[in-house]
mmCIF file of C-alpha atoms and ligand atoms in Angstrom:
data_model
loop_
_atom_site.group_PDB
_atom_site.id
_atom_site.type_symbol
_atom_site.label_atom_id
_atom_site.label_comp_id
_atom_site.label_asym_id
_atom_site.label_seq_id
_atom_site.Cartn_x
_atom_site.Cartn_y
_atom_site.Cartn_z
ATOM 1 C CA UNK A 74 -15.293 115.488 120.858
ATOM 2 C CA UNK A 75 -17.588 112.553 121.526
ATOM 3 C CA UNK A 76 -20.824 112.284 120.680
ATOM 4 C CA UNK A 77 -21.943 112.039 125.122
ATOM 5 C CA UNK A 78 -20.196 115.148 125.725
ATOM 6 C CA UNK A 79 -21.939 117.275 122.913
ATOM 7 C CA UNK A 80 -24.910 116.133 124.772
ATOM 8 C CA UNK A 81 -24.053 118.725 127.674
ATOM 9 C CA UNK A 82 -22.189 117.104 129.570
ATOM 10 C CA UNK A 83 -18.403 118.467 130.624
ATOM 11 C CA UNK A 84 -16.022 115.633 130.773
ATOM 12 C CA UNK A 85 -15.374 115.184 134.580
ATOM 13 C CA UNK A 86 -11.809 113.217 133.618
ATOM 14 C CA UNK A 87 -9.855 116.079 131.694
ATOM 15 C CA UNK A 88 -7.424 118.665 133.059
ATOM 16 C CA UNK A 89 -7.279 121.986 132.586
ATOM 17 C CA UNK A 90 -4.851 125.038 133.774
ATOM 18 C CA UNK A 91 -6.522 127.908 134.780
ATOM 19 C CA UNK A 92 -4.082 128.889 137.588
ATOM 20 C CA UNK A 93 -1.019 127.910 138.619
ATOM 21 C CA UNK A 94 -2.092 125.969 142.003
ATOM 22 C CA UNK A 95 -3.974 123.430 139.462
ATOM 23 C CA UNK A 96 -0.459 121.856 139.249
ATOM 24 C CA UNK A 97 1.381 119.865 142.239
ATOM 25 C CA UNK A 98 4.950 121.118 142.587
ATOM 26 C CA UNK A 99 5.586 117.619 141.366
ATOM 27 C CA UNK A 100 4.133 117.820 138.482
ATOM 28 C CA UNK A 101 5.313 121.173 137.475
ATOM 29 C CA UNK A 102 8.944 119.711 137.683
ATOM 30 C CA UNK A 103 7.735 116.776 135.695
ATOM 31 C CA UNK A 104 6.831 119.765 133.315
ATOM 32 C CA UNK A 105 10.183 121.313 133.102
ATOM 33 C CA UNK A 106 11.625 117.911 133.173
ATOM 34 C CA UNK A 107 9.876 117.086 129.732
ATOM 35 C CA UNK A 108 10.780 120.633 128.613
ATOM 36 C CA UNK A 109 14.285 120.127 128.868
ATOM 37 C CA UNK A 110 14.112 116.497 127.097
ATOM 38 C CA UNK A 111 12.426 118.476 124.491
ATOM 39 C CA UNK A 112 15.148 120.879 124.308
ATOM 40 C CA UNK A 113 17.413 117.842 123.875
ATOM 41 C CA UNK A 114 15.663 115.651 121.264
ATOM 42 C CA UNK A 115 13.507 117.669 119.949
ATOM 43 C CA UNK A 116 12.906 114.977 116.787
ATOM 44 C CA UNK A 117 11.623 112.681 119.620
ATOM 45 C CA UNK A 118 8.188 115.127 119.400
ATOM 46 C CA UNK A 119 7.828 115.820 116.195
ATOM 47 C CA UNK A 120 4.863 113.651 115.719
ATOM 48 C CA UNK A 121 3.235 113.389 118.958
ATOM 49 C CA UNK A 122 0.221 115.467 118.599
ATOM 50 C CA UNK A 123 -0.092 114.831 114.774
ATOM 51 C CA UNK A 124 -4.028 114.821 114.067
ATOM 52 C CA UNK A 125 -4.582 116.920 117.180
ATOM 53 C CA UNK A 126 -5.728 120.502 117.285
ATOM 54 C CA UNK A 127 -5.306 123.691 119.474
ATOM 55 C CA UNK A 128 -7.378 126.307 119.346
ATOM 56 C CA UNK A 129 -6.209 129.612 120.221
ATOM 57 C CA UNK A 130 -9.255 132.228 121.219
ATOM 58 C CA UNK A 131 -7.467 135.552 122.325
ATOM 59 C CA UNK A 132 -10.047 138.268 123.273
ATOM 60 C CA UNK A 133 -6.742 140.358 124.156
ATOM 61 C CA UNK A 134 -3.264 141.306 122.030
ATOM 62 C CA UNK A 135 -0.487 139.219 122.530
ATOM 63 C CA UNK A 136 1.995 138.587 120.946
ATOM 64 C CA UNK A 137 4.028 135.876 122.635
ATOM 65 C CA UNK A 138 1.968 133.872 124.297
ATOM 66 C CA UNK A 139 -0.345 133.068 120.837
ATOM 67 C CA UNK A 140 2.702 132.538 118.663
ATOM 68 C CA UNK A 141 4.754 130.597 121.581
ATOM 69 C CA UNK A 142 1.396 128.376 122.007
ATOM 70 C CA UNK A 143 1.013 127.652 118.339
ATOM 71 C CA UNK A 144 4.411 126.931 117.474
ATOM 72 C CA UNK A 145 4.566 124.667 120.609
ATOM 73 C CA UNK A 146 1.581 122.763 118.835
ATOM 74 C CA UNK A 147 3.223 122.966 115.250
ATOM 75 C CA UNK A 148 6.363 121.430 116.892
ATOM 76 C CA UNK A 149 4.507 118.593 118.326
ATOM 77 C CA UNK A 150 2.940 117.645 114.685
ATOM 78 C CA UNK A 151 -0.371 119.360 115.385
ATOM 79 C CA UNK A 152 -2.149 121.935 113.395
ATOM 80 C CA UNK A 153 -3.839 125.375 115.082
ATOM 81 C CA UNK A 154 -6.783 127.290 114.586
ATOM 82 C CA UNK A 155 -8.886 130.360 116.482
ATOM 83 C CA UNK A 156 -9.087 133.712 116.703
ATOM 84 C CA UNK A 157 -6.569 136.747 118.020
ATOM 85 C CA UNK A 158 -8.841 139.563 117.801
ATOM 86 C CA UNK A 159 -12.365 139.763 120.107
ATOM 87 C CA UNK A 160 -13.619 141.709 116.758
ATOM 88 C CA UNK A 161 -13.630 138.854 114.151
ATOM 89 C CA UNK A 162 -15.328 136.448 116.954
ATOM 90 C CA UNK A 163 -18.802 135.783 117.647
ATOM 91 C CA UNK A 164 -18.709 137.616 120.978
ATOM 92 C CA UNK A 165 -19.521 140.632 119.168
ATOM 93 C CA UNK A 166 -22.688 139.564 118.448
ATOM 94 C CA UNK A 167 -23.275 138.961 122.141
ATOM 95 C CA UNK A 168 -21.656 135.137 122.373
ATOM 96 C CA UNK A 169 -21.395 133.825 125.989
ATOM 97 C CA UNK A 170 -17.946 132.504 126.538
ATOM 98 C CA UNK A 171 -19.953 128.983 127.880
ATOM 99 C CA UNK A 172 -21.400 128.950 124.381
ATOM 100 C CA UNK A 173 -18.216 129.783 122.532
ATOM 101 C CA UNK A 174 -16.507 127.221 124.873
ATOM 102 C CA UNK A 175 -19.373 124.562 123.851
ATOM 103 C CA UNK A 176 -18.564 125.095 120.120
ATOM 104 C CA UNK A 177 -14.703 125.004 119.922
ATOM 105 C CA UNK A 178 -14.808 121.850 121.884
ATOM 106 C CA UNK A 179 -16.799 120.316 118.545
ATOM 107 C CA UNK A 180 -13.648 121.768 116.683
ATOM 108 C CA UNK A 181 -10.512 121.403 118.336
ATOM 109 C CA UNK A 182 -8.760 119.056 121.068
ATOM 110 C CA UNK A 183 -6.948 121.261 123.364
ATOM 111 C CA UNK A 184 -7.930 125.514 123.983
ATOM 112 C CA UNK A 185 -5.538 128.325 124.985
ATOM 113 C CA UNK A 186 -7.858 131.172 125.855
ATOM 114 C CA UNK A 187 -6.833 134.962 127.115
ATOM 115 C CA UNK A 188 -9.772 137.382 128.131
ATOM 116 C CA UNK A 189 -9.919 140.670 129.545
ATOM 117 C CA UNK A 190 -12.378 139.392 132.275
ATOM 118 C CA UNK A 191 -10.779 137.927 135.186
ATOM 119 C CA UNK A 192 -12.103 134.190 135.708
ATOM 120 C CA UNK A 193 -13.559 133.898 132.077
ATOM 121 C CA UNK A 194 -11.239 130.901 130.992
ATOM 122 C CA UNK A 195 -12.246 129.245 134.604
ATOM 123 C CA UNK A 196 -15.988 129.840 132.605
ATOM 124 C CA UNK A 197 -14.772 128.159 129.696
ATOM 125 C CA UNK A 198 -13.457 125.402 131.112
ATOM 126 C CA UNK A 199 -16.679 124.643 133.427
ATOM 127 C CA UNK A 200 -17.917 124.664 129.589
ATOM 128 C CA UNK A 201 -16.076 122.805 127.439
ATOM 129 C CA UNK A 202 -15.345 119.370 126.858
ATOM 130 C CA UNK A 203 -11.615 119.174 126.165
ATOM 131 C CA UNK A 204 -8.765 120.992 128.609
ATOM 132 C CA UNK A 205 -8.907 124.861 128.933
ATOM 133 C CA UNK A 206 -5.574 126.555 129.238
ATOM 134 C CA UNK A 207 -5.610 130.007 130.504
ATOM 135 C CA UNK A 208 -3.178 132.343 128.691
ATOM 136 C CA UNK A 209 -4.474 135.366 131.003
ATOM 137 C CA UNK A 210 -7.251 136.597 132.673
ATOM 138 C CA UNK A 211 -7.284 140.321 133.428
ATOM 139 C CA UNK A 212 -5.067 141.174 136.295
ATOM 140 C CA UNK A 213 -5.736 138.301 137.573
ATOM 141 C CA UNK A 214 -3.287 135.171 136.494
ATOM 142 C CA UNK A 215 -1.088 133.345 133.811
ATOM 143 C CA UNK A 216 0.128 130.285 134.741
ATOM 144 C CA UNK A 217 1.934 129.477 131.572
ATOM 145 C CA UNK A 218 3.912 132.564 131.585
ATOM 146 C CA UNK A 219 4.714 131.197 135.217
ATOM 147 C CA UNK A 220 5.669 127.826 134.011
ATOM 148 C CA UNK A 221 7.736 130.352 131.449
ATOM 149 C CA UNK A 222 9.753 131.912 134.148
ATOM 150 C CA UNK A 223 10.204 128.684 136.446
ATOM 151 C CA UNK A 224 11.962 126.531 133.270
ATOM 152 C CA UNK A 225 13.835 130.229 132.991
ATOM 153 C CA UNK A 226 15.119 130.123 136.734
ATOM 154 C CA UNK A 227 15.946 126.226 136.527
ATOM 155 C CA UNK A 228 17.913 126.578 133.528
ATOM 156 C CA UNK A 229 19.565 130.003 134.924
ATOM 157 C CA UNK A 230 20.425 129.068 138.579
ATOM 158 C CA UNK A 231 19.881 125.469 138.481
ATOM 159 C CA UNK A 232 17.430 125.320 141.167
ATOM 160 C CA UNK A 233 13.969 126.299 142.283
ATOM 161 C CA UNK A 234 14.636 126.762 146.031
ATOM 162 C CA UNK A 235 16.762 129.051 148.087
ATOM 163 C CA UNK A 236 16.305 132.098 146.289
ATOM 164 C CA UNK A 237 15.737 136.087 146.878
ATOM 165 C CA UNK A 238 13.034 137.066 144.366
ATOM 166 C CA UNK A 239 12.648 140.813 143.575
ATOM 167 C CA UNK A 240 9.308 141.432 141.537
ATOM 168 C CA UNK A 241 9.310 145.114 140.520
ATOM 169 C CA UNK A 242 7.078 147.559 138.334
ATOM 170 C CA UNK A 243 2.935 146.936 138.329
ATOM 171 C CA UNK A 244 2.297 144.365 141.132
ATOM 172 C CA UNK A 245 -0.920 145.518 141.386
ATOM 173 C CA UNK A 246 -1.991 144.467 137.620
ATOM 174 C CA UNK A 247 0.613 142.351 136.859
ATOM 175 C CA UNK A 248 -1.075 138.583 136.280
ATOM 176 C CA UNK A 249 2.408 137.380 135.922
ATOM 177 C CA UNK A 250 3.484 138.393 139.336
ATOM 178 C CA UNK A 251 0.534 137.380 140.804
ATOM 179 C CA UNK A 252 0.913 133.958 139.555
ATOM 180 C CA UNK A 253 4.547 133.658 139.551
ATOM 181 C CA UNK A 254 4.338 134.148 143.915
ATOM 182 C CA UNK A 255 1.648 131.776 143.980
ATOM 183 C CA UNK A 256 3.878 129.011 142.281
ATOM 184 C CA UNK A 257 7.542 130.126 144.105
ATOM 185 C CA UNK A 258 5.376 130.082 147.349
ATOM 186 C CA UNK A 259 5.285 126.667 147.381
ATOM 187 C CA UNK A 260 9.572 126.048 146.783
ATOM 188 C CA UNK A 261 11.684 125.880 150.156
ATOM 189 C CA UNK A 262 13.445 129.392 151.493
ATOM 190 C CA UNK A 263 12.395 132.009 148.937
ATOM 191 C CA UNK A 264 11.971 135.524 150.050
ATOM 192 C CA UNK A 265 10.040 138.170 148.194
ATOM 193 C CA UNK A 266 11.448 141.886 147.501
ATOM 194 C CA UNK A 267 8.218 143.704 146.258
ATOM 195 C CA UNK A 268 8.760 146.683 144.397
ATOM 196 C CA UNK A 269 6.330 149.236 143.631
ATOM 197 C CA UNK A 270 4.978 152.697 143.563
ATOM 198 C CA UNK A 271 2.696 152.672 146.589
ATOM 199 C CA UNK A 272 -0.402 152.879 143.940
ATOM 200 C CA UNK A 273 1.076 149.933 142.361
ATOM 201 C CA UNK A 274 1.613 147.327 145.383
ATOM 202 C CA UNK A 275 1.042 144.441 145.028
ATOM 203 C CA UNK A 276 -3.108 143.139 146.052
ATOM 204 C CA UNK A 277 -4.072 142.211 149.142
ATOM 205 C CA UNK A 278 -5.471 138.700 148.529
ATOM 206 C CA UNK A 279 -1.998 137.742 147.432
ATOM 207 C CA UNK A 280 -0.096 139.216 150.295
ATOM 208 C CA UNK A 281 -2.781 137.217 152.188
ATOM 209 C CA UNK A 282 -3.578 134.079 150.769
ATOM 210 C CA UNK A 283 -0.351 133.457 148.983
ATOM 211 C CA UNK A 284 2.698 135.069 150.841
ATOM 212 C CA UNK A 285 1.167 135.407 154.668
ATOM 213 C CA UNK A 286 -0.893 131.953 154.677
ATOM 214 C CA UNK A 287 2.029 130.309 153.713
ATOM 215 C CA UNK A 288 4.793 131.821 155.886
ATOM 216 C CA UNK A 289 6.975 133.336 152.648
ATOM 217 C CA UNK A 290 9.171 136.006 153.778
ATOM 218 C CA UNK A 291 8.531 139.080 151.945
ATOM 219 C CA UNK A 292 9.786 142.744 152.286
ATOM 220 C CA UNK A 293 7.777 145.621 150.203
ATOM 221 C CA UNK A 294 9.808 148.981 149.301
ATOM 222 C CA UNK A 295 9.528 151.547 146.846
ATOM 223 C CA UNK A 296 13.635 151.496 146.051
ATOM 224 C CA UNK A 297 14.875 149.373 143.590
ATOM 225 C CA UNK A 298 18.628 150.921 144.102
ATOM 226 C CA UNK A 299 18.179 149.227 147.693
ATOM 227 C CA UNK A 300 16.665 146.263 146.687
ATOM 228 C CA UNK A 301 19.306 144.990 144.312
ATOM 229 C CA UNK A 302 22.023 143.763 145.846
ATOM 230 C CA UNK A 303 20.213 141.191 147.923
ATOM 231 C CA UNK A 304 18.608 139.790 144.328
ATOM 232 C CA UNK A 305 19.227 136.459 142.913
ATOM 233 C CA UNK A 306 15.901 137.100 140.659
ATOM 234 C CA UNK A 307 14.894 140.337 139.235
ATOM 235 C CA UNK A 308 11.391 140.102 137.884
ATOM 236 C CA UNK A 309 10.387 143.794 136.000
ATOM 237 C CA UNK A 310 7.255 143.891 134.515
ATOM 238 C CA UNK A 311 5.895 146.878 132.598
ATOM 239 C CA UNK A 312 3.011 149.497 134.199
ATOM 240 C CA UNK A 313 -0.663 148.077 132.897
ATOM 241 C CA UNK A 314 -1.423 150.621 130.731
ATOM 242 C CA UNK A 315 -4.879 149.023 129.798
ATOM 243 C CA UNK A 316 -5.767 147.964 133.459
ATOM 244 C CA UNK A 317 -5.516 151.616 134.456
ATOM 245 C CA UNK A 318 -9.297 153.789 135.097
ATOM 246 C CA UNK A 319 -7.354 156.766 134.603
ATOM 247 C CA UNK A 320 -4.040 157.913 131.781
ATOM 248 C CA UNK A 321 -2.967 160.587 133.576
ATOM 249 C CA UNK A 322 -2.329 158.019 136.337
ATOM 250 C CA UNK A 323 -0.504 155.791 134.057
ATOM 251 C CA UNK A 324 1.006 158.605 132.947
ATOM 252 C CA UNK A 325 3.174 159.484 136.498
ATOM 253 C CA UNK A 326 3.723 155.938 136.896
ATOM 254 C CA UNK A 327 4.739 154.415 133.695
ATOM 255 C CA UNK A 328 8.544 155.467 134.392
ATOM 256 C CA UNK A 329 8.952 154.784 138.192
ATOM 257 C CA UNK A 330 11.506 152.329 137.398
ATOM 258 C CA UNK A 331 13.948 152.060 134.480
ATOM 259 C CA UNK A 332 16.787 149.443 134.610
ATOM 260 C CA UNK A 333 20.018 151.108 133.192
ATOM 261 C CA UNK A 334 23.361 149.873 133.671
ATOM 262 C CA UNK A 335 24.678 151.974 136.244
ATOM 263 C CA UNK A 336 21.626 150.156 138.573
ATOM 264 C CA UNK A 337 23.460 146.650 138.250
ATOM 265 C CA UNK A 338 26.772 148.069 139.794
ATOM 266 C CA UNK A 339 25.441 146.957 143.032
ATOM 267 C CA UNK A 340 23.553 143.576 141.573
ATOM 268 C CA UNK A 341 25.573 139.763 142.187
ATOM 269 C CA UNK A 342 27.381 138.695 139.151
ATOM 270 C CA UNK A 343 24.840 135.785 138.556
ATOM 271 C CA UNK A 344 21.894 138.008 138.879
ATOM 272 C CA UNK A 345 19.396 136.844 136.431
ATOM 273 C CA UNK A 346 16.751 139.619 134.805
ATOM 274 C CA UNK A 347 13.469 138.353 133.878
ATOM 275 C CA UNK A 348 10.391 140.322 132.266
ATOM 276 C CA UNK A 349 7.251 138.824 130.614
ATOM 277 C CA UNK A 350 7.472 141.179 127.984
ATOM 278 C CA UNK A 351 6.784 143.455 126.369
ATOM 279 C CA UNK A 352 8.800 145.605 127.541
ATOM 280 C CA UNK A 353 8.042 149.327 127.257
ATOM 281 C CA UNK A 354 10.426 151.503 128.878
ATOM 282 C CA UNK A 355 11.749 149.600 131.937
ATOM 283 C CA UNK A 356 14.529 147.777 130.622
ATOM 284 C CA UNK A 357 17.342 150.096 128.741
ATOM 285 C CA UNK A 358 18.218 148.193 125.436
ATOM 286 C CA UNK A 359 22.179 148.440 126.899
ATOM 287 C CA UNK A 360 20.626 145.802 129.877
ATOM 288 C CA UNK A 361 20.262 143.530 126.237
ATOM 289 C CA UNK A 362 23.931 142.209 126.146
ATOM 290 C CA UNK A 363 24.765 141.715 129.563
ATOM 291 C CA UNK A 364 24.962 138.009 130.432
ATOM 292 C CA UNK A 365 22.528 138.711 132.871
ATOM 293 C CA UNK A 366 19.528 139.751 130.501
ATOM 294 C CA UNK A 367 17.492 136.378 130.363
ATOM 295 C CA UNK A 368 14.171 137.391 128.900
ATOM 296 C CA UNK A 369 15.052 136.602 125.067
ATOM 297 C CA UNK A 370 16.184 133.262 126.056
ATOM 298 C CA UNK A 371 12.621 133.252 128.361
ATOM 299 C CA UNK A 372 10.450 133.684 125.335
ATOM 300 C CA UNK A 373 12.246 130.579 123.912
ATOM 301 C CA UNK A 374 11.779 128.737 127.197
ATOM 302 C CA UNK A 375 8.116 129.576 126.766
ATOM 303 C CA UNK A 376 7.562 127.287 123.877
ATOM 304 C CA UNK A 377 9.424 124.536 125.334
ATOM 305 C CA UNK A 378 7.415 124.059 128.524
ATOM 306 C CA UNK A 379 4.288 125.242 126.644
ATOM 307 C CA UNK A 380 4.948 121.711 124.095
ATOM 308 C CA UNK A 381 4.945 119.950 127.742
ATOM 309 C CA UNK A 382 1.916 121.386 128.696
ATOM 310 C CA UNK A 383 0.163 120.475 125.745
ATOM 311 C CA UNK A 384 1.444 116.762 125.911
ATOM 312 C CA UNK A 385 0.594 116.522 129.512
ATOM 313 C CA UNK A 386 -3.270 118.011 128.875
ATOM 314 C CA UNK A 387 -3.946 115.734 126.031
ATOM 315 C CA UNK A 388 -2.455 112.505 127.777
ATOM 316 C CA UNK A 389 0.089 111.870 124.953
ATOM 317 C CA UNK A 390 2.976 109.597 126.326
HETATM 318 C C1 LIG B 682 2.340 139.520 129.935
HETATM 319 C C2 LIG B 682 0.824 139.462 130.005
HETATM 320 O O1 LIG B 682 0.153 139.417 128.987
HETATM 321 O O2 LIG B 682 0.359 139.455 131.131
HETATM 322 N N1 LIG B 682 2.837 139.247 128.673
HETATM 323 C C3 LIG B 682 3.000 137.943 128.283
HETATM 324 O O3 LIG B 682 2.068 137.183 128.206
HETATM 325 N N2 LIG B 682 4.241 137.526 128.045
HETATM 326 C C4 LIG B 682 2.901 140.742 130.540
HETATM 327 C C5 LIG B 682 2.421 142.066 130.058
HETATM 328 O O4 LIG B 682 1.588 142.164 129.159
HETATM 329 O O5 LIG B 682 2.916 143.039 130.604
#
């Protein structure tokens, strides 16, 4: 970091990703268009971010999104550091995230940051010095799980546009939904099929600012059954368990939908089936070999685009 900015002062030049929206649409298919030269010559990266440094603070588990993050920065030639557990961290001794932010930026180039509390990587990056990535706040957002699923659905279907989108399971908590509507808003004729529990639809402010505002057609139901033949996209996502005031409420929902093969007699032969992962209990493991299952090859995808991301951030040609 240079010497100015460790004076207090936030650089007003450097990008961060906090949600989604940050990105044009043109330069999130500049993203996946780097992703997929990375895919292709993957040797041309090896070096780019040698010297360079991510740091990886995650104040909640994952599991993915950490490993897919630092392995995206190993690939590039650049080394990792951070934390994945709140516990070993300063904020147990009562650390601001500002002040935490204010420190890693003496330590590392680039920061990937998940928090329970929705807008605290916005916090960090209004703090640090160097880009802020947000790997999920609360039920709020995660844009690079978004940028995840839209490499996914380019690679899948070969386009980003014309498209019936059915997001089912936790709308409600589910970040990735949230942010995954806010990004597929924004692509020509895509229609939404939300589907929920009616305790689990999906909030407000997104049927409002994201789908309504922007004229996206979108249907809500509680049946997936009916749902599924219109689908060119299924999205599941698992119930919140940790979002929830209540476990006996988590309890009667965590099972309103289970995919099982006899629910894809009615789905198009070129369906594809995403899911963020981790999956709990709404995707049988007999979904796992059907040429329709993409969220293995998703969690690869998620690395690619992630090495983009990186690149793009830290201004490396
Ligand atoms: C998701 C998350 O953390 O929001 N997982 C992920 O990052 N791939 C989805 C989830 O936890 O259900």
């Amino acid at each position: 970091m240079p010497y100015y900015f460790a004076k207090g002062r936030v650089n007003p030049m450097k990008r961060d990703l906090i949600d989604v929206t940050d990105l044009s649409v043109e330069e999130i298919d500049e993203l996946i268009a780097v992703a997929e030269d990375i895919i292709e010559h993957p040797e041309d990266y090896r070096e780019k971010c040698r010297y360079k440094k991510l740091a990886t603070l995650f104040y909640e588990p994952s599991t993915r999104t950490r490993l897919s993050f630092e392995s995206a920065m190993y690939e590039l030639g650049g080394q990792v550091l951070g934390f994945s557990d709140a516990t070993s961290s300063s904020a147990t001794k009562g650390e601001s995230v500002a002040d935490t932010a204010k420190t890693v930026s003496c330590f590392a180039d680039i920061i990937a940051m998940r928090h329970p509390k929705e807008g605290a990587p916005l916090v960090a990056s209004m703090n640090a010095s160097i880009p802020v990535i947000n790997a999920g706040d609360g039920g709020h957002h995660h844009p690079t799980q978004t940028l995840t699923d839209l490499l996914t659905i380019k690679r899948e279907k070969g386009r980003l546009d014309n498209l019936v989108i059915g997001c089912c399971g936790d709308l409600k908590f589910g970040r990735t939904v949230h942010s995954l509507i806010g990004a597929m808003s924004r692509y020509q004729n895509v229609k939404f099929v939300l589907i929920s529990p009616d305790e689990l639809r999906i909030p407000e402010s997104v049927r409002t600012d994201l789908l309504e505002r922007n004229g996206i057609e979108f249907v809500e139901t509680t049946s997936l059954e009916e749902a599924m033949p219109q689908l060119d996209i299924l999205y599941m996502t698992r119930v919140q368990r940790e979002r929830f005031f209540n476990e006996d409420d988590y309890v009667r929902l965590k099972d309103s939908y289970i995919l099982t093969p006899d629910k894809l007699n009615t789905a198009k032969w070129d369906l594809a089936i995403l899911h963020p992962l981790p999956r709990v209990n709404e995707i049988s493991i007999a979904i796992d070999s059907d040429p329709r299952a993409c969220y293995f090859r998703q969690v690869l995808n998620g690395k690619f685009i992630r090495m983009a991301l990186i690149l793009k951030l830290l201004e490396v040609e």
